[in-house]
Amino acid sequence: MREPQRSTEEDPASGSAVVGGDRPATEKRTLADLGRIMSSTLELSDAFKAMMMAISDRLGLRRGTLVVLDEATGELRTEAAVGLSGDDIRKNRFSLGEGVTGNVVATGRPRIVPDIRNEPDFLNRTSRLNLNDVEGGSSDQVSFICVPIRVDDRPVGALAVDLSHRSDAELNDDAEFLEIVAALLAQAIQINRMVLRQKEELIEENQRLRHDLRGRFKFENVIGDSPAMNEVFATVGQVATSRATVLILGETGTGKEMIAKAIHYNSPRNDKPFIRVNCGALTGTLLESELFGHVKGSFTGAIRDKIGRFEAADGGTIFLDEIGTMEPQLQVKLLRVLQEREFERVGDTETVKVDVRVIAATNVDLQEEVAQENFREDLFYRLNVVSVFLPPLRNRREDIPALLDHFLERFNRENNRNLRRISRDLLTLLTRYPWPGNVRELENAVERAVVLSATDDFKEELLPLSVRMFAQQGRSAGGATSEATVDQLSRRLAEVAVSGTEADEGHIHSVAIDAVEGALIERALSKCGGVKTRAADFLGINRNTLNKKVKELGLQSDD
């Protein structure tokens, strides 16, 4: 049995209560209630208040306080209380070691006080006890118990209660019970600290990742210095700071998602969500639910309410990849979001309003899809406010060496390799290969080479079979004969240009170049049925460049 220590607490409340009935059963029910309270909320202040009320109801407290040590200031503050007003709670603050409760937290030892009126440490800050009335009978006697709350075997607070007069045996039993309660409170504090620490870490990690993303997707960090990519950067740089809808066009693997992220992370929305949806991965109701959400029971498998990607992207950007695969009935809903910025979840009648910037991407010819009545014309024009065409890798071969260096550095670091040396012949092979999978295919080829490498030398056998077969075909066709043909053609062209009229003197170079470009463009347009987009791709130049040349040379085309 613990030896009672005569002491007092700062401010007892008036009134009395007596615990009746079966004490062990009462304590058991109280502990069960405290366990349920702890499991029902992570809000520490709410849990403390509910736990203090449960103790008060079952044990008949005159007053109870839970104080927590603020380690930053060294001050003890009242976190929850029973029998104190709001003003009293604010006043009931003291330093570590000050008063009885301060001493309990400082020493880590519990205190039992049979009669607080006789304790010289009493501070009476709230002036609710008449210190001159020390002659009262047993009905005026108030007992006090204070037990420390320990986390990692270190006091972090205390639980203090005022009780109507009780025997020493009853006080010891109450103290043992309160120590169990204090252990539960310690668990609540420890869990709360862990949650707060994890929350802070997640916030810091989120901020770091956003900072890294903004850095990664700066325009200058997107690999490409070819004229075609410079045109892309110029357009993207202008549109990023606006809220205009953007349509990104290009073959699979050209980097449409990277450009979409560059637009987002260089926009005023860069601290808001960037949400990607692959419209080709889902169809029908599933895609509608993915985009707009649904309510429970709206369709088979809708077992709970779910918010959609548009709602999740509120304030930020949503990237709709493979938009050309979207079914016509869903296109109508998307058109409404673009026009009105509102929608309803599947199975719901409540309208949801959002502020979302839309960036769409496709590898199909949407104009052709409109002509075939597979894609709504009004939706096409809504999406095509600003279009960005990403050229295939074969049309910007001068970017391949920089891309190679970038991927080699990345995959060497990730795989602890040092694949560095690359011969001129191999670099020529990689530059000449058409890369039907574009940048993604090049990236995969480099990763494969790094993983399979055993030395620092980048050898042809490390490349995928498709690239090696292309190299073999080139050797079989006789590359020297092709080079000789080009050399012969160049010499003949020079002879024709030099033998021109006197009026051509001083302009021989431009005359020759114009003649070659004119002939090439005419042949390309003829081969592609006069469609400039296809002719530009065939020639390996940007469509805007082709348009400019067609005008300068006075050529004709169908579009």
XYZ file of C-alpha atoms in Angstrom:
559
model
C 0.000 0.000 0.000
C 1.339 3.429 -0.967
C 2.104 5.723 1.973
C -0.130 8.825 1.683
C 1.832 12.078 1.323
C 0.236 15.151 2.745
C 0.022 17.785 0.082
C -2.520 19.939 -1.716
C -3.435 21.049 -5.236
C -4.104 24.548 -6.423
C -7.905 24.908 -6.530
C -10.470 22.292 -5.450
C -14.014 22.512 -6.712
C -16.922 22.439 -4.371
C -19.408 19.570 -4.145
C -19.137 15.939 -3.259
C -19.640 12.570 -4.872
C -19.477 9.060 -3.612
C -18.601 6.023 -5.671
C -21.104 3.305 -4.929
C -21.731 -0.214 -6.042
C -19.185 -2.841 -7.032
C -15.862 -0.974 -7.300
C -13.964 -3.521 -9.492
C -16.889 -3.692 -11.919
C -17.081 0.118 -12.031
C -13.371 0.402 -12.746
C -13.589 -2.287 -15.423
C -16.435 -0.475 -17.190
C -14.546 2.804 -16.955
C -11.418 1.299 -18.511
C -13.524 -0.223 -21.303
C -15.060 3.197 -21.972
C -11.615 4.810 -22.059
C -10.416 2.212 -24.569
C -13.364 2.927 -26.853
C -12.711 6.657 -26.603
C -9.061 6.199 -27.573
C -9.970 4.085 -30.600
C -12.656 6.482 -31.814
C -10.601 9.625 -32.416
C -7.054 10.835 -33.084
C -7.873 14.369 -31.898
C -5.996 14.537 -28.609
C -8.019 17.347 -26.990
C -11.329 15.633 -27.828
C -10.060 12.311 -26.470
C -8.842 13.969 -23.250
C -12.158 15.690 -22.617
C -14.150 12.518 -23.214
C -11.807 10.471 -20.990
C -11.988 13.012 -18.163
C -15.798 12.952 -18.325
C -15.786 9.141 -18.222
C -13.561 9.175 -15.104
C -15.741 11.816 -13.493
C -18.980 9.922 -14.151
C -17.683 6.624 -12.786
C -15.518 7.819 -9.862
C -17.532 10.830 -8.671
C -14.832 13.496 -8.997
C -15.197 16.957 -7.514
C -12.618 18.155 -10.013
C -10.179 16.586 -12.417
C -7.448 18.077 -14.565
C -5.095 16.722 -17.160
C -1.963 18.828 -17.594
C 0.605 18.447 -20.357
C 4.170 19.718 -20.414
C 4.993 22.125 -23.215
C 8.648 21.219 -23.751
C 9.303 24.360 -25.791
C 8.402 26.685 -22.892
C 8.767 24.348 -19.889
C 5.241 25.315 -18.846
C 2.460 22.998 -17.728
C -0.912 23.783 -19.285
C -4.327 22.299 -18.598
C -5.375 20.243 -21.632
C -8.731 19.004 -20.281
C -10.667 19.463 -17.063
C -13.816 18.584 -15.184
C -15.241 21.097 -12.693
C -13.324 24.136 -14.000
C -14.644 27.016 -16.063
C -12.888 28.210 -19.191
C -11.288 31.107 -17.282
C -10.106 28.768 -14.529
C -8.516 26.457 -17.131
C -6.626 29.368 -18.657
C -5.394 30.477 -15.204
C -4.358 26.973 -14.184
C -0.876 27.133 -15.758
C 2.381 26.857 -13.866
C 6.048 26.086 -14.271
C 7.686 22.692 -14.034
C 8.206 21.925 -10.328
C 5.764 24.609 -9.207
C 2.930 23.473 -6.955
C 1.991 19.878 -6.320
C 1.253 18.935 -9.924
C 4.429 20.631 -11.111
C 6.383 18.611 -8.541
C 4.796 15.356 -9.724
C 5.779 16.047 -13.336
C 9.284 17.140 -12.306
C 9.967 14.106 -10.096
C 7.844 11.486 -11.874
C 6.421 10.345 -8.496
C 2.696 10.266 -7.638
C 1.268 12.249 -4.723
C -1.671 11.380 -2.442
C -3.077 14.113 -0.200
C -5.792 13.151 2.349
C -6.776 16.815 3.045
C -5.630 19.591 0.765
C -6.488 22.344 3.262
C -3.394 21.509 5.292
C -0.908 21.533 2.404
C 1.437 24.575 2.466
C 2.223 24.235 -1.302
C -1.336 25.146 -2.236
C -1.300 28.167 -4.601
C -5.062 28.944 -4.866
C -4.671 30.793 -8.162
C -8.356 30.746 -9.019
C -9.328 31.893 -5.475
C -12.066 29.278 -5.183
C -10.953 27.924 -1.786
C -11.395 29.951 1.419
C -8.028 29.475 3.092
C -9.317 30.976 6.327
C -11.871 28.159 6.694
C -9.632 25.416 8.069
C -11.919 24.401 10.966
C -14.522 22.639 8.812
C -15.674 19.130 9.543
C -15.153 16.005 7.495
C -17.794 17.080 4.996
C -15.488 19.955 3.943
C -12.403 17.771 3.604
C -11.178 17.241 0.045
C -8.640 14.569 -0.885
C -6.278 14.904 -3.806
C -4.429 12.423 -6.020
C -1.932 13.310 -8.759
C -0.157 10.689 -10.899
C 2.441 11.305 -13.620
C 1.883 10.446 -17.290
C 5.007 8.900 -18.791
C 6.009 8.492 -22.424
C 9.238 6.568 -23.046
C 9.698 6.452 -19.252
C 9.769 10.256 -19.070
C 7.028 12.390 -17.430
C 5.161 14.465 -20.017
C 2.148 15.481 -17.924
C -0.036 14.517 -14.999
C -3.572 13.437 -14.114
C -4.911 15.157 -10.964
C -8.277 14.592 -9.262
C -10.100 16.035 -6.254
C -12.263 13.588 -4.302
C -14.564 13.813 -1.362
C -12.920 12.653 1.857
C -11.890 9.000 1.740
C -9.875 6.606 3.836
C -6.210 5.956 3.218
C -7.024 2.511 1.796
C -9.569 3.979 -0.608
C -7.108 6.675 -1.701
C -4.431 4.062 -2.429
C -6.897 2.022 -4.477
C -7.917 5.170 -6.367
C -4.269 6.024 -7.029
C -3.556 2.571 -8.453
C -6.580 2.867 -10.735
C -5.551 6.352 -11.886
C -2.059 5.086 -12.722
C -3.703 2.628 -15.129
C -5.706 5.520 -16.603
C -2.492 7.560 -16.865
C -0.901 4.719 -18.861
C -3.840 4.844 -21.295
C -3.460 8.606 -21.575
C 0.253 8.132 -22.237
C -0.608 5.828 -25.135
C -2.986 8.445 -26.528
C -0.274 11.110 -26.283
C 2.324 8.820 -27.868
C 0.013 7.862 -30.752
C -0.857 11.519 -31.288
C 2.823 12.478 -31.394
C 3.549 9.704 -33.871
C 0.675 10.851 -36.086
C 1.791 14.486 -35.891
C 5.389 13.503 -36.636
C 4.313 11.406 -39.620
C 2.052 14.214 -40.792
C 4.920 16.693 -40.591
C 7.188 14.268 -42.433
C 4.554 13.764 -45.124
C 4.115 17.526 -45.488
C 7.880 17.990 -45.759
C 8.137 15.092 -48.212
C 5.251 16.500 -50.255
C 6.913 19.917 -50.358
C 10.246 18.347 -51.331
C 8.648 16.263 -54.084
C 6.783 19.287 -55.430
C 10.018 21.264 -55.409
C 11.799 18.418 -57.195
C 8.972 18.143 -59.729
C 9.043 21.865 -60.423
C 12.791 21.588 -60.935
C 12.552 18.448 -63.031
C 9.911 19.871 -65.328
C 11.460 23.265 -65.905
C 11.510 23.868 -69.636
C 15.296 23.943 -69.654
C 15.358 20.455 -68.112
C 13.284 18.891 -70.903
C 15.829 17.372 -73.269
C 15.804 18.822 -76.773
C 17.555 21.594 -78.687
C 16.365 20.869 -82.211
C 14.373 23.513 -84.131
C 11.242 21.361 -83.805
C 11.549 21.166 -80.006
C 12.410 24.851 -79.710
C 9.080 25.591 -81.391
C 7.380 23.346 -78.817
C 9.100 25.148 -75.939
C 8.118 28.531 -77.315
C 4.453 27.563 -77.483
C 4.435 25.828 -74.103
C 6.201 28.766 -72.460
C 3.491 31.130 -73.626
C 0.538 28.923 -72.707
C 1.794 27.715 -69.290
C 0.900 30.884 -67.392
C -2.619 31.010 -68.860
C -5.621 28.845 -67.972
C -6.267 27.882 -71.606
C -7.085 24.278 -72.487
C -4.196 22.606 -74.333
C -4.289 19.728 -76.815
C -0.991 17.853 -77.190
C -0.586 15.887 -80.411
C 2.069 13.324 -81.192
C 2.897 9.678 -81.675
C 3.119 7.249 -78.786
C 6.313 7.724 -76.823
C 7.057 11.312 -77.847
C 6.709 12.643 -74.288
C 3.207 14.106 -74.210
C 2.811 13.563 -70.463
C 6.152 15.229 -69.764
C 5.077 18.312 -71.694
C 1.750 18.319 -69.827
C 3.643 18.254 -66.517
C 5.950 21.011 -67.738
C 2.891 23.160 -68.454
C 1.422 22.438 -65.011
C 4.602 22.912 -62.964
C 5.407 26.172 -64.731
C 1.899 27.546 -64.166
C 0.333 29.386 -61.204
C -1.311 26.032 -60.311
C 2.011 24.292 -59.618
C 1.244 23.788 -55.904
C -2.087 22.115 -56.695
C -2.748 18.535 -57.887
C -1.705 17.205 -61.276
C -4.044 14.298 -62.009
C -3.533 11.939 -64.965
C -6.290 9.813 -66.483
C -5.670 7.318 -69.289
C -8.962 7.445 -71.167
C -7.967 4.408 -73.214
C -7.628 2.158 -70.161
C -11.325 2.300 -69.189
C -14.591 2.570 -71.058
C -18.252 3.316 -70.405
C -19.461 3.690 -66.828
C -16.061 2.840 -65.366
C -14.392 5.766 -67.139
C -17.309 8.062 -66.252
C -16.951 7.040 -62.607
C -13.187 7.549 -62.778
C -13.619 11.063 -64.139
C -16.663 12.284 -62.222
C -17.078 9.896 -59.276
C -20.172 7.984 -58.208
C -22.526 7.440 -55.286
C -23.064 4.136 -53.524
C -25.346 1.767 -55.421
C -25.279 3.721 -58.697
C -24.071 0.636 -60.573
C -22.895 -2.902 -59.888
C -19.735 -2.718 -57.801
C -20.373 0.814 -56.480
C -20.188 -0.245 -52.827
C -19.316 3.224 -51.496
C -19.287 6.869 -52.558
C -16.256 7.884 -54.578
C -14.994 11.257 -55.768
C -13.771 11.476 -59.353
C -10.512 12.712 -60.822
C -11.995 16.088 -61.766
C -12.973 16.678 -58.151
C -9.552 15.507 -56.950
C -7.866 17.930 -59.368
C -9.863 20.958 -58.169
C -7.603 24.014 -58.302
C -5.012 22.127 -60.330
C -4.664 20.371 -63.674
C -6.172 17.202 -65.121
C -4.332 15.458 -67.962
C -6.611 13.384 -70.192
C -4.355 11.035 -72.142
C -5.635 9.157 -75.210
C -8.645 11.467 -75.393
C -9.439 10.188 -78.888
C -10.664 6.865 -77.459
C -13.444 8.424 -75.358
C -16.941 7.196 -76.193
C -19.413 9.752 -77.684
C -21.879 9.748 -74.750
C -19.058 10.588 -72.340
C -17.772 13.309 -74.663
C -21.008 15.207 -73.963
C -20.273 15.237 -70.210
C -16.709 16.349 -70.815
C -17.923 19.168 -73.054
C -20.165 20.388 -70.237
C -17.240 20.417 -67.773
C -15.186 22.476 -70.217
C -18.029 24.916 -70.811
C -19.714 25.169 -67.397
C -17.041 23.768 -65.043
C -19.636 21.561 -63.359
C -20.875 17.961 -63.408
C -22.791 15.326 -61.431
C -21.394 12.114 -60.043
C -22.739 8.900 -61.524
C -26.112 8.204 -59.908
C -26.297 11.596 -58.185
C -28.355 14.736 -58.810
C -26.180 17.169 -56.877
C -24.059 19.429 -59.082
C -20.347 19.662 -58.304
C -18.438 22.774 -59.376
C -14.703 22.633 -60.003
C -11.861 24.882 -61.121
C -9.687 22.592 -63.204
C -7.383 23.222 -66.137
C -7.674 20.548 -68.823
C -4.734 19.297 -70.859
C -5.617 16.559 -73.345
C -3.386 14.392 -75.500
C -3.866 11.993 -78.384
C -1.831 10.019 -80.896
C -4.678 9.865 -83.414
C -5.806 12.458 -85.961
C -8.762 14.048 -84.175
C -9.785 15.978 -87.290
C -10.082 12.678 -89.104
C -12.058 11.266 -86.156
C -14.398 14.257 -86.400
C -14.818 13.641 -90.127
C -15.641 9.994 -89.381
C -18.152 11.171 -86.724
C -16.281 9.306 -84.008
C -15.431 12.501 -82.124
C -17.673 15.499 -81.463
C -16.693 18.548 -83.459
C -17.723 20.983 -80.702
C -15.599 19.089 -78.171
C -12.643 19.098 -80.574
C -12.756 22.889 -80.832
C -13.115 23.210 -77.055
C -10.016 21.075 -76.539
C -8.032 22.589 -79.392
C -7.740 26.095 -77.926
C -3.959 25.775 -78.085
C -2.382 22.775 -79.799
C 1.159 21.543 -79.302
C 2.589 19.073 -81.816
C 5.393 16.873 -80.493
C 7.566 15.690 -83.400
C 8.589 12.030 -83.579
C 12.193 11.302 -82.636
C 13.122 10.556 -86.269
C 12.267 14.190 -87.046
C 14.637 15.551 -84.412
C 17.603 13.224 -84.658
C 19.986 15.945 -83.499
C 18.508 15.526 -80.001
C 19.457 11.832 -79.797
C 23.023 12.316 -78.434
C 21.752 14.530 -75.591
C 18.981 12.045 -74.820
C 21.534 9.217 -74.785
C 23.715 11.076 -72.272
C 20.700 11.811 -70.090
C 19.455 8.215 -70.015
C 22.942 6.773 -69.524
C 23.562 8.986 -66.514
C 20.192 8.126 -65.004
C 20.307 4.349 -65.474
C 23.985 4.081 -64.510
C 23.119 5.764 -61.219
C 20.048 3.593 -60.625
C 21.820 0.316 -61.448
C 25.305 1.073 -60.112
C 26.864 0.710 -63.558
C 29.362 2.785 -65.511
C 28.406 2.312 -69.161
C 30.037 5.359 -70.756
C 32.126 4.734 -73.845
C 30.248 4.733 -77.147
C 31.905 4.497 -80.571
C 31.201 6.882 -83.447
C 29.771 4.018 -85.530
C 27.336 3.039 -82.777
C 26.287 6.659 -82.277
C 25.653 6.910 -86.028
C 23.546 3.737 -85.867
C 21.451 5.092 -83.000
C 20.977 8.370 -84.833
C 19.909 6.706 -88.094
C 17.522 4.183 -86.544
C 13.902 5.412 -87.078
C 12.767 4.790 -83.450
C 9.096 3.938 -84.105
C 8.548 3.966 -80.330
C 10.182 7.401 -80.146
C 11.832 8.653 -76.935
C 10.264 5.861 -74.885
C 11.851 3.228 -77.131
C 15.232 4.954 -76.890
C 14.894 5.122 -73.103
C 14.098 1.409 -72.880
C 17.004 0.546 -75.195
C 19.465 2.475 -73.032
C 18.121 0.936 -69.813
C 18.488 -2.552 -71.333
C 22.063 -1.811 -72.375
C 23.017 -0.515 -68.924
C 21.482 -3.494 -67.109
C 23.209 -6.023 -69.397
C 26.570 -4.249 -69.512
C 29.614 -5.845 -67.923
C 32.171 -3.197 -68.952
C 32.269 0.528 -69.669
C 31.880 -0.025 -73.430
C 28.482 0.470 -75.078
C 28.496 -2.316 -77.658
C 26.001 -3.126 -80.389
C 25.096 -6.492 -78.840
C 23.639 -4.660 -75.842
C 20.940 -3.116 -78.048
C 17.464 -4.600 -78.639
C 17.011 -7.017 -81.545
C 15.103 -4.480 -83.669
C 18.039 -2.044 -83.622
C 20.590 -4.772 -84.331
C 18.523 -6.039 -87.279
C 18.355 -2.485 -88.662
C 22.148 -2.254 -88.413
C 22.556 -5.616 -90.195
C 20.208 -4.556 -93.002
C 22.203 -1.369 -93.462
C 25.441 -3.308 -93.784
C 23.840 -5.782 -96.203
C 22.543 -2.976 -98.410
C 26.030 -1.540 -98.746
C 26.227 1.798 -97.069
C 29.241 2.814 -99.186
C 27.198 2.603 -102.404
C 24.546 4.873 -100.868
C 27.177 7.397 -99.807
C 28.722 7.300 -103.278
C 25.333 8.009 -104.829
C 24.816 11.023 -102.573
C 28.298 12.284 -103.403
C 27.653 11.901 -107.141
C 24.327 13.746 -106.867
C 25.956 16.570 -104.916
C 28.668 17.030 -107.544
C 26.086 17.110 -110.365
C 23.984 19.674 -108.492
C 27.029 21.893 -107.968
C 27.860 21.758 -111.712
C 24.315 22.759 -112.675
C 24.251 25.602 -110.156
C 27.631 27.039 -111.230
C 26.637 26.924 -114.910
C 23.629 29.181 -114.251
C 22.991 32.610 -115.791
C 24.882 35.774 -114.911
C 21.791 36.947 -113.013
C 22.331 34.090 -110.593
C 25.846 35.200 -109.687
C 26.065 36.073 -106.003
C 23.033 33.909 -105.280
C 24.288 30.509 -106.417
C 23.947 28.915 -102.959
C 20.360 30.027 -102.366
C 19.345 29.097 -105.920
C 20.705 25.576 -105.484
C 19.171 25.119 -102.051
C 15.779 26.433 -103.199
C 15.840 24.084 -106.184
C 16.558 21.074 -103.984
C 14.010 22.050 -101.341
C 11.355 22.783 -103.938
C 11.869 19.418 -105.633
C 11.857 17.525 -102.320
C 8.715 19.254 -101.043
C 6.860 18.753 -104.310
C 7.723 15.042 -104.347
C 6.753 14.703 -100.663
C 3.414 16.469 -101.175
C 2.702 14.322 -104.198
C 3.540 11.153 -102.282
C 1.330 12.208 -99.340
C -1.664 13.314 -101.397
C -1.019 16.991 -100.806
C -1.503 16.692 -97.000
C 1.142 18.868 -95.400
C 1.057 17.166 -91.999
C 1.982 13.831 -93.581
C 4.498 15.439 -95.934
C 6.251 17.158 -93.007
C 6.487 13.851 -91.175
C 7.804 12.149 -94.316
C 10.495 14.802 -94.780
C 11.368 14.892 -91.092
C 10.609 18.589 -90.617
C 8.098 20.540 -88.543
C 4.764 21.362 -90.172
C 5.231 25.093 -89.507
C 8.576 24.932 -91.315
C 6.912 23.167 -94.252
C 4.154 25.807 -94.395
C 6.771 28.538 -94.500
C 8.711 26.818 -97.308
C 5.545 26.183 -99.337
C 4.713 29.899 -99.217
C 8.266 31.019 -99.968
C 8.633 28.672 -102.948
C 5.107 29.257 -104.263
C 4.124 25.600 -104.114
C 0.589 24.222 -103.955
C -0.959 21.794 -101.451
C -4.385 20.550 -100.404
C -4.348 21.834 -96.794
